mmCIF file of C-alpha atoms and ligand atoms in Angstrom:
data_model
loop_
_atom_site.group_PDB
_atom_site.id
_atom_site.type_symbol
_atom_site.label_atom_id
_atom_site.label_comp_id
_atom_site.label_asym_id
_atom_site.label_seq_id
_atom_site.Cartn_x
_atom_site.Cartn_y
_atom_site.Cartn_z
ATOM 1 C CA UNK A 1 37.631 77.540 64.454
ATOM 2 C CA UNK A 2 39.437 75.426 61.994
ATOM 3 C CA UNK A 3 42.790 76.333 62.125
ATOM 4 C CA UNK A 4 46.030 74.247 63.334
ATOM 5 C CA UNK A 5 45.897 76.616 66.336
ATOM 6 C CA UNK A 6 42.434 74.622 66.965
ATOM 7 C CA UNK A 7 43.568 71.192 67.106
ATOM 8 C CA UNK A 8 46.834 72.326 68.740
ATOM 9 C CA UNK A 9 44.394 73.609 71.757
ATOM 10 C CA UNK A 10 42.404 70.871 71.984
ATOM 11 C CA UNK A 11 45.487 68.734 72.146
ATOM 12 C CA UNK A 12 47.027 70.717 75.290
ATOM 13 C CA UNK A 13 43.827 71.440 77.174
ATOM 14 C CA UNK A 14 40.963 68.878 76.713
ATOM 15 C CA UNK A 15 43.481 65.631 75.155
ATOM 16 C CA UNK A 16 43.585 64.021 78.729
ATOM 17 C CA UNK A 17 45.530 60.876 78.994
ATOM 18 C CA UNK A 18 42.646 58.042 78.808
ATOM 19 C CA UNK A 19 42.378 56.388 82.160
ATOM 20 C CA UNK A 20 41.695 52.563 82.248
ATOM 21 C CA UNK A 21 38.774 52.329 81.298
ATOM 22 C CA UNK A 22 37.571 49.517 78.948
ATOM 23 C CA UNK A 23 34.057 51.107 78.014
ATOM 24 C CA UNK A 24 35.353 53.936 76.270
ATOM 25 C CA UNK A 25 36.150 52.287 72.879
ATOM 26 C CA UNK A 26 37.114 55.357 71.209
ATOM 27 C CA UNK A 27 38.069 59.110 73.038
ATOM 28 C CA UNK A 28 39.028 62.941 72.296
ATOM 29 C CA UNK A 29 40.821 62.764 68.761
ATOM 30 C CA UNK A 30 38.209 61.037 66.558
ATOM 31 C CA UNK A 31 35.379 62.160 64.557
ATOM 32 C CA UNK A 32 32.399 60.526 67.434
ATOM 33 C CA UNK A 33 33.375 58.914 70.650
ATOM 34 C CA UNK A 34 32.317 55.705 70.704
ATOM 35 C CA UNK A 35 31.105 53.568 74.039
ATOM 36 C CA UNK A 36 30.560 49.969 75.191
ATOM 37 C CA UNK A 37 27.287 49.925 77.309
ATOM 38 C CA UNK A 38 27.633 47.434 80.170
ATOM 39 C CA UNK A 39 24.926 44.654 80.143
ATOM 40 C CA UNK A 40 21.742 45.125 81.829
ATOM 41 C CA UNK A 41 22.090 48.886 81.339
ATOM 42 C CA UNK A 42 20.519 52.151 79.512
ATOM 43 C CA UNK A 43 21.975 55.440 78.801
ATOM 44 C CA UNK A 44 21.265 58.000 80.814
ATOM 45 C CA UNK A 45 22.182 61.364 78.622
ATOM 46 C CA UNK A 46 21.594 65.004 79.147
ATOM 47 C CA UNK A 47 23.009 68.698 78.244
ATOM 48 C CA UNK A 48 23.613 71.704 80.088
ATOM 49 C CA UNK A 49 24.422 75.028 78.609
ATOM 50 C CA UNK A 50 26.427 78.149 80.846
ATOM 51 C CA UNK A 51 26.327 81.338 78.952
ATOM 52 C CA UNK A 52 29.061 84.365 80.300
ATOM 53 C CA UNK A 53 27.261 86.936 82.525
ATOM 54 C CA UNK A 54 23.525 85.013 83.036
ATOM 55 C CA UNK A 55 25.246 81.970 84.635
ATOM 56 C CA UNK A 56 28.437 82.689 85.867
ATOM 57 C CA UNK A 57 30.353 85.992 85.728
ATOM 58 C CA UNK A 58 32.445 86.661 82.684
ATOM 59 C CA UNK A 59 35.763 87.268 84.769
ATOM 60 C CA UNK A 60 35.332 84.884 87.584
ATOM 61 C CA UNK A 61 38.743 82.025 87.762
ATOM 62 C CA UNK A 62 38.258 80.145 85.096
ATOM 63 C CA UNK A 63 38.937 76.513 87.013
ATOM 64 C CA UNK A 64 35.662 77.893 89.192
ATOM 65 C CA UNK A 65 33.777 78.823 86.137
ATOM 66 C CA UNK A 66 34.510 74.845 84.842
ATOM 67 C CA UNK A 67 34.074 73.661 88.124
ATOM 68 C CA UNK A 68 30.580 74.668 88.421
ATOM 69 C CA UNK A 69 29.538 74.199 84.775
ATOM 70 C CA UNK A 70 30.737 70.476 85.115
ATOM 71 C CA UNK A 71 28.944 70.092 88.449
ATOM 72 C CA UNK A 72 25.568 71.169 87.355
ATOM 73 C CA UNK A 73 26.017 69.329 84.673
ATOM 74 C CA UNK A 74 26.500 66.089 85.828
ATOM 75 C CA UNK A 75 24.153 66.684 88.386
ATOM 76 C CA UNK A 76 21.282 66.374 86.114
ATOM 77 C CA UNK A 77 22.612 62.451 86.031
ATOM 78 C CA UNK A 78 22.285 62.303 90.000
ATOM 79 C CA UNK A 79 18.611 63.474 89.461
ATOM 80 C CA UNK A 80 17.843 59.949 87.533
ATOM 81 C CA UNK A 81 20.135 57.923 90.392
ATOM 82 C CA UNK A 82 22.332 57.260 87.376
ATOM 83 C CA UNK A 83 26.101 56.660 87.314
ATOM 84 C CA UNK A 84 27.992 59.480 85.510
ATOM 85 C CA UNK A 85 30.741 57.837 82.980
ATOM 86 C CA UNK A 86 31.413 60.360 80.477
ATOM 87 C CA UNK A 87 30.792 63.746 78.750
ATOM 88 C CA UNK A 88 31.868 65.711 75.669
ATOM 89 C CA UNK A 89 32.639 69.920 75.997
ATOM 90 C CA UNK A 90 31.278 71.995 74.055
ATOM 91 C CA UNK A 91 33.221 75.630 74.306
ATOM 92 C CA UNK A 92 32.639 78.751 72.252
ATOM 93 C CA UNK A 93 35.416 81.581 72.930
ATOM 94 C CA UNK A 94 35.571 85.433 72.094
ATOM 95 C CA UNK A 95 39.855 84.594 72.434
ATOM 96 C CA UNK A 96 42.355 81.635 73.008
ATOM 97 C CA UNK A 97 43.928 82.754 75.719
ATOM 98 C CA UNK A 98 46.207 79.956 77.048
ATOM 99 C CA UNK A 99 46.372 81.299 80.923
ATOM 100 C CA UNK A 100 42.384 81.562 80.749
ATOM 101 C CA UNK A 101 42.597 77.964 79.009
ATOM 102 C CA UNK A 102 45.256 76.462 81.297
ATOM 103 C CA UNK A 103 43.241 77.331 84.435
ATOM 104 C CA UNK A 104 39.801 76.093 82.969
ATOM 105 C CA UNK A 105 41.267 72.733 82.098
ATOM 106 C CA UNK A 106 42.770 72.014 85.233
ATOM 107 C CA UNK A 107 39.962 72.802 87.261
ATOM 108 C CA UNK A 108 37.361 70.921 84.871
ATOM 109 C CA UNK A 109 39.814 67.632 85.145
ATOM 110 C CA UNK A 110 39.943 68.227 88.997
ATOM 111 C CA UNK A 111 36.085 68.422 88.564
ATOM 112 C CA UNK A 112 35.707 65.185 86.427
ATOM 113 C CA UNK A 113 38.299 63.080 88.800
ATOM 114 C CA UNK A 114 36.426 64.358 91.622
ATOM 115 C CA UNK A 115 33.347 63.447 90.072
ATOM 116 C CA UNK A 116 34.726 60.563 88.467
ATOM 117 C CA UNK A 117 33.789 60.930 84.543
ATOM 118 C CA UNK A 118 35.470 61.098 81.723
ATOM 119 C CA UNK A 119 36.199 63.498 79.103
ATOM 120 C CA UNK A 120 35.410 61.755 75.682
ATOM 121 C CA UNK A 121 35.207 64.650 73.168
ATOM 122 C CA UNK A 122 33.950 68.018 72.060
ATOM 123 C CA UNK A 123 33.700 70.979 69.952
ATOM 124 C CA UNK A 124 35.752 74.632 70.167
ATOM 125 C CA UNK A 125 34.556 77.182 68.016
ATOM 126 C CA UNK A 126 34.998 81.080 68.550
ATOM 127 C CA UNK A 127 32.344 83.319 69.403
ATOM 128 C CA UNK A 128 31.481 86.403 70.682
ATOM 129 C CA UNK A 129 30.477 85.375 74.465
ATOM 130 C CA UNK A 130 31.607 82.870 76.556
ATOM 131 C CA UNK A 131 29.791 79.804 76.283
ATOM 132 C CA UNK A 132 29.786 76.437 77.550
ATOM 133 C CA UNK A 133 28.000 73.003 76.982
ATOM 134 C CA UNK A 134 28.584 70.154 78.498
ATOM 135 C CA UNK A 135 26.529 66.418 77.266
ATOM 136 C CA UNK A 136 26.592 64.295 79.913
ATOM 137 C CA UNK A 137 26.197 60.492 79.386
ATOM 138 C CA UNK A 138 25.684 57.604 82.712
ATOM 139 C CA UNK A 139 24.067 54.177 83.322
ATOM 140 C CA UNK A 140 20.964 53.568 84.935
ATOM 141 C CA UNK A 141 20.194 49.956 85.251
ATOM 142 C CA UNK A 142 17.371 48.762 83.044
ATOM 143 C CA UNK A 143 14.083 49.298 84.712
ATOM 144 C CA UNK A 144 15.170 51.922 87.174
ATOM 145 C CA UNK A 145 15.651 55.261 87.566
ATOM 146 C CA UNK A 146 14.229 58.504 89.390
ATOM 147 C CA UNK A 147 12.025 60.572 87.290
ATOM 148 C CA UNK A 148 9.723 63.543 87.960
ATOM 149 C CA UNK A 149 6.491 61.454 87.141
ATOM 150 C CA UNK A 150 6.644 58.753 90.284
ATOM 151 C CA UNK A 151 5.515 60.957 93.225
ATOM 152 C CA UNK A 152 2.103 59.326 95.103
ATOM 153 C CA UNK A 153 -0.208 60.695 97.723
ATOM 154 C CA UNK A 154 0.836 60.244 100.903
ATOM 155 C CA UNK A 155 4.614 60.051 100.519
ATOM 156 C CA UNK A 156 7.545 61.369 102.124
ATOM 157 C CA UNK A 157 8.984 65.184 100.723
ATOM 158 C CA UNK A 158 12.937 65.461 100.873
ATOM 159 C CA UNK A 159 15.226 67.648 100.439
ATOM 160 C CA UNK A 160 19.448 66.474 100.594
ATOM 161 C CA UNK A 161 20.397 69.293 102.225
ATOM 162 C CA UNK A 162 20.648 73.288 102.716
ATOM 163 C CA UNK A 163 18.881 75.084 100.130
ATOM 164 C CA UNK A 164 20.144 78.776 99.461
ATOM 165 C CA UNK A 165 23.600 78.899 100.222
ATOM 166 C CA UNK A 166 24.623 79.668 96.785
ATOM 167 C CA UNK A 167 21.686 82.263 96.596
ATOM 168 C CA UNK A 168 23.222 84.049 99.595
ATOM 169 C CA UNK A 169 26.611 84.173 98.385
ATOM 170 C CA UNK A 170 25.922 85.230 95.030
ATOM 171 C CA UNK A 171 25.631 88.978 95.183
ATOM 172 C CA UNK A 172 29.337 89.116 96.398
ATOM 173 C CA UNK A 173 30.672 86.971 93.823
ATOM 174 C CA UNK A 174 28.885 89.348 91.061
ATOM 175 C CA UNK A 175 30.495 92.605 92.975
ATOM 176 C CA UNK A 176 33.693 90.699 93.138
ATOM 177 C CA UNK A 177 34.247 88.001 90.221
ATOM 178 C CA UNK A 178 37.635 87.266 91.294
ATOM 179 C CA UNK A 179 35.956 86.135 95.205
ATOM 180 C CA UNK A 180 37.866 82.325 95.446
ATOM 181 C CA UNK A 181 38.093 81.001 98.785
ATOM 182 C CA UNK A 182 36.088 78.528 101.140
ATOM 183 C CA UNK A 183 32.391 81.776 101.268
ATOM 184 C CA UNK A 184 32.411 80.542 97.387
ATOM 185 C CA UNK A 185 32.342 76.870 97.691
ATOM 186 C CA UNK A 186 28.313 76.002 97.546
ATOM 187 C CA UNK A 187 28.160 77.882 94.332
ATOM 188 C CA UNK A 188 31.266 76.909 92.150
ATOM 189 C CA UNK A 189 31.514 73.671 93.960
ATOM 190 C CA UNK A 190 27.629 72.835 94.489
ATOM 191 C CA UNK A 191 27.811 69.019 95.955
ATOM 192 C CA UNK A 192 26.593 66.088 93.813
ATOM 193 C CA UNK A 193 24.644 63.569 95.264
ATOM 194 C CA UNK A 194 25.865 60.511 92.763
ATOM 195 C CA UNK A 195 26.059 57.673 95.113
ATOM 196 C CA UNK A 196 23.503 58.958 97.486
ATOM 197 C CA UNK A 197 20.849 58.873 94.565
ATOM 198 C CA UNK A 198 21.924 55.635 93.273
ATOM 199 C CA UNK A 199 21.434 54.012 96.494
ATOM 200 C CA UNK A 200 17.737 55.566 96.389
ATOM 201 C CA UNK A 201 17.019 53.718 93.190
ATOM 202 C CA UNK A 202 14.947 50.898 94.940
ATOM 203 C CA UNK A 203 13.121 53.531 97.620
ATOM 204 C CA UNK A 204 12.440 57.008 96.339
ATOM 205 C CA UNK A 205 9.489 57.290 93.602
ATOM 206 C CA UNK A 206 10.798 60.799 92.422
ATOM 207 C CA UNK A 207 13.525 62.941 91.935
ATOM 208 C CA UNK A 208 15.158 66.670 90.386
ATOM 209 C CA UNK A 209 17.656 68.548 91.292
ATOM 210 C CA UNK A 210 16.655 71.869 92.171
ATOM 211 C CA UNK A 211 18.234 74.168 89.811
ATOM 212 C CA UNK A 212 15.869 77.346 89.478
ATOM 213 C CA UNK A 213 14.727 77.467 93.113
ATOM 214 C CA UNK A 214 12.901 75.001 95.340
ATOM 215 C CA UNK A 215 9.366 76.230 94.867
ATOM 216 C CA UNK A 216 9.669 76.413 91.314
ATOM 217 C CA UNK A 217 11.295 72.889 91.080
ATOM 218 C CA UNK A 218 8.464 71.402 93.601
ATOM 219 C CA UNK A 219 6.250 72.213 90.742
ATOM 220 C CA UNK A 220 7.637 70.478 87.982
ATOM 221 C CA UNK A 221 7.204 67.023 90.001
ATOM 222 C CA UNK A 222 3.853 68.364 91.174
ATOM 223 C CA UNK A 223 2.572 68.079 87.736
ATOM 224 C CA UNK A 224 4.735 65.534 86.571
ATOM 225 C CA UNK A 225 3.563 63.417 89.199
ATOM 226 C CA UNK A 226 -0.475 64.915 89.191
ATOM 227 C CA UNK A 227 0.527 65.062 93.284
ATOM 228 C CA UNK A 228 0.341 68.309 95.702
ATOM 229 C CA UNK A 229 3.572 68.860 97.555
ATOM 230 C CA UNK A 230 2.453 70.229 100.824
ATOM 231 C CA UNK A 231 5.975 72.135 102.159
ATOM 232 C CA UNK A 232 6.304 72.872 106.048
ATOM 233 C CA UNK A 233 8.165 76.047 105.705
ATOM 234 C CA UNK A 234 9.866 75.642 109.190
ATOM 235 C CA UNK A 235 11.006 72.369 108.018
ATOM 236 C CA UNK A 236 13.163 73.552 105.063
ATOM 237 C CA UNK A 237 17.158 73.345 105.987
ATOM 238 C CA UNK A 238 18.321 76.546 104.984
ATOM 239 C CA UNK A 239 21.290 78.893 105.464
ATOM 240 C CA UNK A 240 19.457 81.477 107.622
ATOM 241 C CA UNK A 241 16.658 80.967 110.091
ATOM 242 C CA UNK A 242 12.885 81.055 109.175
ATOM 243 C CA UNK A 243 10.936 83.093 111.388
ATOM 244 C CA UNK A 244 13.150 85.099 112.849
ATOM 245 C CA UNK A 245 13.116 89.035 112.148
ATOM 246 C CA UNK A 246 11.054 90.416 108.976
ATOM 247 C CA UNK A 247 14.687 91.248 107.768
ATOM 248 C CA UNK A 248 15.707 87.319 107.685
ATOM 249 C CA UNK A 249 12.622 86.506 106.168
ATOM 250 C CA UNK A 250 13.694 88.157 103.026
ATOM 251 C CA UNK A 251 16.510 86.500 103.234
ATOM 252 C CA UNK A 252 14.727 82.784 103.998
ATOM 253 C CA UNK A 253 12.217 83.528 100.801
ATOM 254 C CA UNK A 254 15.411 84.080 99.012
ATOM 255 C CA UNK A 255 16.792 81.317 99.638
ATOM 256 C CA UNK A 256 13.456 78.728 99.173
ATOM 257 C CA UNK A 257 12.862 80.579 95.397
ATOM 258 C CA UNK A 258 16.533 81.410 94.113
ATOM 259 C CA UNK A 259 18.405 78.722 95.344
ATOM 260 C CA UNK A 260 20.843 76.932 92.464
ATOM 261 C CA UNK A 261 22.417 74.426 94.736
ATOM 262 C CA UNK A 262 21.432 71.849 93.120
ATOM 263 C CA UNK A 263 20.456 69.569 96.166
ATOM 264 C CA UNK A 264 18.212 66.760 94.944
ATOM 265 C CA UNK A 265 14.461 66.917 95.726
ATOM 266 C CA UNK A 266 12.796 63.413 96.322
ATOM 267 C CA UNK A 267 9.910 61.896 97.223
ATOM 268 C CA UNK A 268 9.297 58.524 99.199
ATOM 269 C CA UNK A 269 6.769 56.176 100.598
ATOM 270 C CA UNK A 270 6.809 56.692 104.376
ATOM 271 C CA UNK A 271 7.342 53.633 105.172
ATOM 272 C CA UNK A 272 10.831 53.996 103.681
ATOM 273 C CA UNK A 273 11.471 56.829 105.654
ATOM 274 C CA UNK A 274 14.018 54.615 108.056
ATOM 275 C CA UNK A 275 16.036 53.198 105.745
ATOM 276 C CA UNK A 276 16.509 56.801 104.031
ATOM 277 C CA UNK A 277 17.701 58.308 107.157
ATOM 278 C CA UNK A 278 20.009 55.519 107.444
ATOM 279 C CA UNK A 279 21.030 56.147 103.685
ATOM 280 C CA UNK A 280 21.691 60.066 104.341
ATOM 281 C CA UNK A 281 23.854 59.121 107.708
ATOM 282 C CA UNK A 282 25.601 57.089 105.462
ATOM 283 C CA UNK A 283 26.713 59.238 102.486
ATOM 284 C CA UNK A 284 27.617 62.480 104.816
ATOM 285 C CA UNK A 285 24.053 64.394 103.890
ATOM 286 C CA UNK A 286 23.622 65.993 108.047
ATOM 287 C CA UNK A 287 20.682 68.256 106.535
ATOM 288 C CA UNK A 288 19.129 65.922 104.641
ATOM 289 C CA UNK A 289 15.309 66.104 105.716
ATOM 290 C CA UNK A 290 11.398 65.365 105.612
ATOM 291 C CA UNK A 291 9.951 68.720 104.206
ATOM 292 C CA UNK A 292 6.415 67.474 104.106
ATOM 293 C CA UNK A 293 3.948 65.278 101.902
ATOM 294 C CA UNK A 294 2.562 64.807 99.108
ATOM 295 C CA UNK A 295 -1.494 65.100 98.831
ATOM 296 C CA UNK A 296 -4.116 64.928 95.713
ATOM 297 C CA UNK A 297 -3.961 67.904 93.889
ATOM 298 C CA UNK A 298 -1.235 69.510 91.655
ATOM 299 C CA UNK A 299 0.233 72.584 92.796
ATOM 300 C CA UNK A 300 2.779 73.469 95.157
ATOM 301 C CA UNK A 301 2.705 74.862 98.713
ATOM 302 C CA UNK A 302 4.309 75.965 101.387
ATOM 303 C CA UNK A 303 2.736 76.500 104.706
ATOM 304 C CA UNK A 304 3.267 78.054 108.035
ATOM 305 C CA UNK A 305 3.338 76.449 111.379
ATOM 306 C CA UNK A 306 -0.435 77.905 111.759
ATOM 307 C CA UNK A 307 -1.487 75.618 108.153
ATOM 308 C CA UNK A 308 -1.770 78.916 106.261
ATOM 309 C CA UNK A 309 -0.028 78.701 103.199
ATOM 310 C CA UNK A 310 2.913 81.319 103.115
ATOM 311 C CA UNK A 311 2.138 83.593 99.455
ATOM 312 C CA UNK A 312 5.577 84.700 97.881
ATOM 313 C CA UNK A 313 6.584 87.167 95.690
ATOM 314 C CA UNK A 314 8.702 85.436 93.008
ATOM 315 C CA UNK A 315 8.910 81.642 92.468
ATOM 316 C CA UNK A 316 12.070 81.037 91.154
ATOM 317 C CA UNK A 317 14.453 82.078 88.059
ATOM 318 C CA UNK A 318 13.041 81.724 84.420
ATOM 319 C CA UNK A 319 14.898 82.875 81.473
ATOM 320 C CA UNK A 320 12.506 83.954 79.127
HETATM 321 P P1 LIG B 1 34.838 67.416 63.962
HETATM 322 O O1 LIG B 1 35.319 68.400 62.931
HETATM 323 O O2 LIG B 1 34.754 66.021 63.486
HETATM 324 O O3 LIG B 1 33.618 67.897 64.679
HETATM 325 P P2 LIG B 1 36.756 68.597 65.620
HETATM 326 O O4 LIG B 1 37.794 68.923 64.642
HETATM 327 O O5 LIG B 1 35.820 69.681 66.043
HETATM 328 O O6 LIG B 1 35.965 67.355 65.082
HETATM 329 O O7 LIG B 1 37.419 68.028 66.944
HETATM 330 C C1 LIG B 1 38.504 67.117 66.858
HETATM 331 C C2 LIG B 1 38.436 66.172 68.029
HETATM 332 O O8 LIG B 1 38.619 66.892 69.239
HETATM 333 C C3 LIG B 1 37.098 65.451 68.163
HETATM 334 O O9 LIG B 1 37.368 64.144 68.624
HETATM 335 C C4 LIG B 1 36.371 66.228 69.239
HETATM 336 O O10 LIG B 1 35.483 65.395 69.951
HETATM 337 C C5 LIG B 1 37.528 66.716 70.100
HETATM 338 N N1 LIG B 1 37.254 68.017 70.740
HETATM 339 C C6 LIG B 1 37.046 69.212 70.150
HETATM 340 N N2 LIG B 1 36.901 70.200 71.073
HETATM 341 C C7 LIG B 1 36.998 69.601 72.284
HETATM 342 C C8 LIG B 1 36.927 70.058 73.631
HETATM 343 N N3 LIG B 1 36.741 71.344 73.936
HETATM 344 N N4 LIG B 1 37.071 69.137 74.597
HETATM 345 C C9 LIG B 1 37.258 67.843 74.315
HETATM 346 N N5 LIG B 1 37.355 67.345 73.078
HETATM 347 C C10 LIG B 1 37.232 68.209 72.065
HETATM 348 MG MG1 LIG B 2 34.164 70.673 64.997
#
């Protein structure tokens, strides 16, 4: 779009008055956005795209719909135990509608104050679906930060909390995209474990946030790491019971392959296994757990109480 009707938009919905904040040399309004990295500090960037209808539904509220595409977002910066400081929007539109508009601005800025980050610029262009992308930018100090690649044998597996909440609750919302009340909170308001990740810098060896499912995920520090993640099943905190009735166990497997909630998957020396509890009592995380160890080898897997490793019929989402 390059019409007044563009600028006029982005000057009512995403022109937020800058907070105090001496970093951001230049915000929204200018042709970049330009930033002041603090001392003793790298940039910590990533991007996250939401298309209409494979990530969200089309008609859910719109301050839910930017509510969740900010969160996962910016939880890709809890992953790396960075701190989040800003991001820039990119939106593509089939129509300017200015209730639609109204309601996704006020729920992303709810979003980004909750979160604290700041909105430092973007793009709006129509198109034919619904589609947004958010660039996230944070600090890690030099030297640190939790990547996929530091896993070792004989280390702690953790999980920060329930996996498959947002699995379970995600058939209603599709049958009803208007569903807005506290049963829709884990997936338009998935929790993100900022400070509790930063204050794992100096004791966890690896980290993601578990996006497409927790098996699937395990995998991608598995071989990142050239480490087996050995998973106790009965050890996993999830949202229904394992073991109970064949019926919950479809339910369970649904929730340890589908799960977008993006809890953050970690792995730790034992020996810092103490001082992480502590950590998790600290920041609020109840069902933040051991889920096993790490051997040599490079796959994933998870096993019964018996040792026999559990065989599942899907591992997680993929798009392609
Ligand atoms: P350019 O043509 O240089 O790409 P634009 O005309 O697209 O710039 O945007 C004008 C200003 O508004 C820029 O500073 C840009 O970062 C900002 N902007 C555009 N869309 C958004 C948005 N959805 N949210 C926040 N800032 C935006
Ligand atoms: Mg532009």
């Amino acid at each position: 779009m390059e019409s007044a009707s563009e600028f006029d938009l982005i000057r009512a919905f995403f022109d937020w008055p800058a907070a105090a904040d001496n970093t951001i040399r230049i915000p929204v309004g200018d042709d970049c956005s330009v930033i002041t990295s603090p001392a003793g500090m790298s940039l910590a960037q990533s991007i996250d795209t939401q298309v209409a209808d494979v990530h969200f539904p089309k008609f859910a509220p719109a301050h839910l719909i930017a509510s969740r595409a900010l969160r996962c977002a910016v939880s890709d910066l809890a992953a790396m135990g960075a701190i989040a400081h800003s991001f820039h929007l990119a939106l593509t539109l089939p129509e300017a509608s200015n209730d639609w508009l109204a309601s996704f601005s006020q729920g992303l800025r709810k979003t980004a104050s909750e979160l604290d980050i700041q909105l430092i610029g973007g793009d709006t262009t129509r198109g034919k679906e619904l589609v947004i992308s958010i660039a996230v930018q944070g600090w890690l100090p030099s030297q640190q930060g939790l990547t996929r690649s530091g896993a070792g044998v004989d280390e702690d597996i953790w999980v920060t909390g329930l996996v498959g909440e947002s699995a379970m609750i995600l058939p209603s919302i599709i049958a009803q995209p208007q569903l807005d009340g506290p049963e829709t909170q884990p997936y338009y308001h998935p929790e993100v474990h900022l400070k509790f990740a930063q204050a794992l810098l100096p004791f966890a060896s690896s980290a993601m946030d578990i996006s497409d499912g927790l098996m699937q995920d395990a995998a991608h520090i598995a071989k990142a790491s050239q480490v087996a993640l050995c998973i106790q099943a009965g050890r996993i905190p999830t949202p229904v019971a394992y073991g109970a009735k064949s019926s919950d166990n479809a339910l369970w497997e649904q929730c340890v392959t589908g799960g977008d909630d993006y809890q953050l998957l970690f792995t730790a020396p034992k020996s810092q296994r103490e001082t992480i509890q502590t950590l998790a009592r600290e920041h609020n995380l109840p069902n933040c757990q051991v889920i096993g160890e790490t051997k040599s080898g490079s796959t994933v897997s998870i096993l019964e109480p018996n040792g026999q490793q559990r065989l599942f019929k899907q591992t997680g989402y993929t798009h392609f």
